[in-house]
Coordinates of C-alpha atoms in Angstrom, one line a residue:
Chain A
N1 CA 102.8 -37.5 -32.6
A2 CA 106.1 -39.4 -33.0
G3 CA 108.0 -36.5 -34.8
V4 CA 111.0 -38.0 -36.6
T5 CA 111.6 -41.7 -36.4
Q6 CA 115.0 -43.0 -37.5
T7 CA 116.1 -46.6 -37.6
P8 CA 118.2 -48.5 -36.9
K9 CA 120.0 -46.9 -33.9
F10 CA 123.2 -49.0 -34.3
Q11 CA 124.6 -50.9 -37.2
V12 CA 127.8 -52.6 -38.0
L13 CA 128.6 -53.3 -41.7
K14 CA 131.4 -55.0 -43.5
T15 CA 133.2 -53.0 -46.2
G16 CA 131.3 -53.4 -49.5
Q17 CA 128.0 -54.2 -48.0
S18 CA 124.9 -52.0 -48.7
M19 CA 122.2 -50.9 -46.4
T20 CA 119.4 -48.4 -46.0
L21 CA 118.9 -46.0 -43.1
Q22 CA 115.2 -45.3 -42.6
C23 CA 113.7 -41.9 -41.7
A24 CA 110.0 -41.1 -41.3
Q25 CA 108.2 -38.0 -40.1
D26 CA 104.5 -37.4 -39.3
M27 CA 104.4 -33.6 -39.3
N28 CA 103.7 -33.1 -43.0
H29 CA 107.0 -31.2 -43.4
E30 CA 108.0 -30.6 -47.0
Y31 CA 111.8 -30.5 -46.2
M32 CA 113.8 -33.5 -45.0
S33 CA 117.6 -33.9 -44.9
W34 CA 120.4 -36.3 -43.9
Y35 CA 123.5 -35.3 -42.0
R36 CA 126.6 -37.1 -40.8
Q37 CA 128.4 -36.1 -37.7
D38 CA 132.1 -36.7 -37.3
P39 CA 134.2 -35.6 -34.3
G40 CA 135.0 -31.9 -34.4
M41 CA 133.1 -31.3 -37.7
G42 CA 129.6 -30.6 -36.6
L43 CA 126.8 -31.9 -38.8
R44 CA 127.5 -32.0 -42.6
L45 CA 124.7 -32.2 -45.1
I46 CA 124.6 -35.3 -47.3
H47 CA 121.3 -35.0 -49.2
Y48 CA 118.1 -33.1 -48.8
S49 CA 114.6 -33.1 -50.2
V50 CA 112.2 -30.2 -50.8
G51 CA 109.2 -32.5 -51.3
A52 CA 108.1 -35.8 -52.7
G53 CA 110.0 -36.6 -55.8
I54 CA 112.6 -33.8 -55.4
T55 CA 116.0 -34.4 -53.9
D56 CA 119.4 -32.6 -54.2
Q57 CA 122.9 -33.1 -53.1
G58 CA 124.5 -31.5 -50.0
E59 CA 128.1 -31.0 -49.0
V60 CA 129.2 -34.7 -48.8
P61 CA 126.9 -36.8 -51.1
N62 CA 129.4 -39.3 -52.5
G63 CA 128.6 -42.9 -51.7
Y64 CA 125.0 -42.2 -50.7
N65 CA 121.7 -42.3 -52.5
V66 CA 118.3 -41.0 -51.6
S67 CA 114.8 -40.9 -52.9
R68 CA 111.6 -39.4 -51.7
S69 CA 108.5 -41.2 -52.9
T70 CA 106.2 -39.9 -50.1
T71 CA 106.2 -36.8 -47.9
E72 CA 106.7 -39.0 -44.9
D73 CA 109.7 -41.1 -45.8
F74 CA 113.3 -40.2 -46.8
P75 CA 115.6 -43.2 -46.8
L76 CA 119.4 -43.0 -47.1
R77 CA 121.1 -45.8 -49.0
L78 CA 124.8 -46.7 -48.7
L79 CA 125.6 -48.4 -51.9
S80 CA 129.0 -50.0 -51.0
A81 CA 130.0 -49.2 -47.5
A82 CA 133.5 -47.9 -46.8
P83 CA 135.3 -47.4 -43.4
S84 CA 135.2 -43.6 -44.2
Q85 CA 131.4 -43.8 -43.8
T86 CA 131.8 -44.7 -40.2
S87 CA 129.9 -41.9 -38.5
V88 CA 126.7 -40.9 -36.7
Y89 CA 123.8 -40.1 -39.1
F90 CA 120.9 -37.8 -38.3
C91 CA 117.7 -37.2 -40.2
A92 CA 115.9 -33.8 -40.0
S93 CA 112.4 -32.7 -40.9
Y94 CA 111.3 -29.1 -41.1
R95 CA 109.4 -26.3 -42.8
V96 CA 111.1 -23.3 -44.4
E97 CA 109.4 -20.7 -42.3
T98 CA 110.7 -18.3 -39.7
D99 CA 108.8 -19.6 -36.7
T100 CA 109.2 -23.3 -37.2
E101 CA 111.9 -25.3 -35.6
A102 CA 113.7 -28.3 -37.2
F103 CA 113.2 -31.7 -35.7
F104 CA 115.8 -34.5 -35.7
G105 CA 115.8 -38.2 -35.3
Q106 CA 117.8 -39.9 -32.5
G107 CA 120.6 -40.8 -34.8
T108 CA 122.1 -43.9 -36.3
R109 CA 125.6 -44.9 -35.2
L110 CA 127.2 -46.8 -38.1
T111 CA 130.5 -48.6 -38.0
V112 CA 132.0 -50.0 -41.2
V113 CA 134.7 -52.6 -40.6
Chain B
K1 CA 127.4 -20.5 -49.5
Q2 CA 126.5 -20.2 -45.8
E3 CA 129.2 -20.9 -43.3
V4 CA 128.7 -21.1 -39.6
T5 CA 131.4 -20.9 -37.0
Q6 CA 131.2 -21.5 -33.3
I7 CA 133.7 -20.1 -30.9
P8 CA 135.2 -21.3 -28.6
A9 CA 135.6 -24.9 -29.7
A10 CA 135.8 -26.0 -26.0
L11 CA 135.1 -24.3 -22.8
S12 CA 135.8 -25.4 -19.2
V13 CA 134.3 -23.4 -16.3
P14 CA 133.7 -23.8 -12.6
E15 CA 130.1 -24.2 -11.4
G16 CA 128.2 -21.0 -11.0
E17 CA 129.8 -19.0 -13.7
N18 CA 127.9 -17.1 -16.3
L19 CA 129.1 -17.9 -19.8
V20 CA 128.6 -17.0 -23.5
L21 CA 128.8 -19.2 -26.5
N22 CA 129.2 -17.7 -29.9
C23 CA 127.8 -18.6 -33.3
S24 CA 128.6 -16.5 -36.4
F25 CA 127.3 -16.9 -39.9
T26 CA 128.3 -15.4 -43.2
D27 CA 125.0 -15.0 -45.0
S28 CA 122.4 -12.9 -43.2
A29 CA 119.5 -14.3 -45.4
I30 CA 118.2 -16.7 -42.8
Y31 CA 114.7 -17.7 -41.7
N32 CA 115.8 -18.5 -38.2
L33 CA 118.7 -19.7 -36.0
Q34 CA 118.3 -22.6 -33.6
W35 CA 120.5 -23.7 -30.7
F36 CA 120.8 -27.3 -29.5
R37 CA 122.6 -29.3 -26.9
Q38 CA 123.9 -32.7 -27.5
D39 CA 125.0 -35.1 -24.7
P40 CA 127.7 -37.6 -25.4
G41 CA 126.4 -40.4 -27.6
K42 CA 122.9 -38.9 -27.8
G43 CA 120.7 -37.0 -30.2
L44 CA 120.0 -33.2 -30.5
T45 CA 117.9 -31.5 -28.0
S46 CA 116.4 -28.2 -29.2
L47 CA 117.0 -25.3 -26.7
L48 CA 115.9 -22.1 -28.4
L49 CA 114.7 -20.9 -31.8
I50 CA 115.2 -17.3 -32.8
Q51 CA 113.2 -16.1 -35.8
S52 CA 115.0 -13.7 -38.2
S53 CA 112.9 -10.8 -37.0
Q54 CA 113.6 -11.4 -33.3
R55 CA 116.5 -10.1 -31.3
E56 CA 116.4 -12.6 -28.5
Q57 CA 114.7 -15.6 -26.9
T58 CA 114.8 -16.8 -23.3
S59 CA 114.2 -20.1 -21.6
G60 CA 115.0 -20.4 -17.9
R61 CA 118.7 -19.8 -17.5
L62 CA 119.3 -19.6 -21.2
N63 CA 119.2 -16.5 -23.3
A64 CA 119.9 -16.4 -27.0
S65 CA 120.4 -13.2 -29.0
L66 CA 120.5 -12.6 -32.8
D67 CA 122.1 -9.8 -34.7
K68 CA 121.6 -10.5 -38.4
S69 CA 123.4 -7.4 -39.6
S70 CA 126.7 -8.6 -38.0
G71 CA 126.0 -12.3 -38.6
R72 CA 126.2 -13.2 -34.9
S73 CA 124.2 -15.1 -32.3
T74 CA 125.2 -15.7 -28.7
L75 CA 123.9 -18.2 -26.2
Y76 CA 124.1 -16.9 -22.6
I77 CA 124.0 -19.5 -19.8
A78 CA 123.5 -18.1 -16.4
A79 CA 124.7 -19.7 -13.2
S80 CA 126.2 -22.7 -14.9
Q81 CA 125.7 -26.2 -13.4
P82 CA 127.5 -29.5 -14.0
G83 CA 124.4 -30.8 -15.7
D84 CA 125.0 -28.1 -18.4
S85 CA 128.0 -30.0 -19.6
A86 CA 127.4 -31.0 -23.2
T87 CA 128.1 -30.0 -26.8
Y88 CA 126.2 -26.9 -28.0
L89 CA 125.4 -26.6 -31.6
C90 CA 123.7 -23.8 -33.7
H91 CA 122.3 -23.9 -37.2
C92 CA 120.9 -21.4 -39.6
S93 CA 117.9 -22.0 -41.9
G94 CA 118.9 -20.5 -45.2
A95 CA 116.5 -18.0 -46.9
G96 CA 118.4 -17.1 -50.0
G97 CA 120.7 -18.1 -52.8
T98 CA 122.4 -21.6 -52.8
S99 CA 121.6 -21.9 -49.1
Y100 CA 117.9 -21.6 -49.5
G101 CA 116.1 -24.3 -47.5
K102 CA 119.3 -25.8 -46.1
L103 CA 120.2 -26.1 -42.4
T104 CA 123.9 -25.2 -41.9
F105 CA 125.5 -26.2 -38.7
G106 CA 128.5 -24.9 -36.8
Q107 CA 131.1 -27.3 -35.5
G108 CA 129.9 -27.0 -31.9
T109 CA 131.2 -25.9 -28.5
I110 CA 132.1 -28.5 -26.0
L111 CA 131.2 -27.2 -22.6
T112 CA 132.4 -28.7 -19.3
V113 CA 131.2 -27.3 -16.0
H114 CA 133.1 -28.7 -13.1
P115 CA 131.9 -28.7 -9.5

């Protein structure tokens, strides 16, 4: 049982390049979400999904795209990377129930130069 | 919209002290509240999950309480050790309105325990 697998762990991009951060879970959770973590700001929600084919914007969605074609996978796409997108990105997987904890990937440290 | 605040932003204590970290939230419609620790440059390690119907949870030297009516949770760390030094984060799982199904995080408390 791998939980939440997030790749890559580190990435350096040039301004204007595009890339996809991968996130996969094997717990059959209906909810998945992406966060970015910047110093002193906690984790801020980028996009989330309530099931295959259903996504919605979070607090800071600009510059990012998502899709959810399967329950297991929730990739995050940076369309045209900007230095302001330098951050640490976390993917989460969870159920909306009282007794179920949320699980997180190990994070992707992205630097845009 | 759910807002989560953690106080203090940073805390430095000598080894052996008992300490309290605070997490407050504006919307009491939550499924649960979860506490994490994060070591520098690392991921999130889950510490405790408190269900909305529970008042507290304990794990070893850690005790977390929840008071939904006042919108507060506290994480109590007994007999602190240098190995407890980390950033502590809380999040709420929304159960109503525009926060339904979303995990809302506080900004974290940076804890330093010095020998």
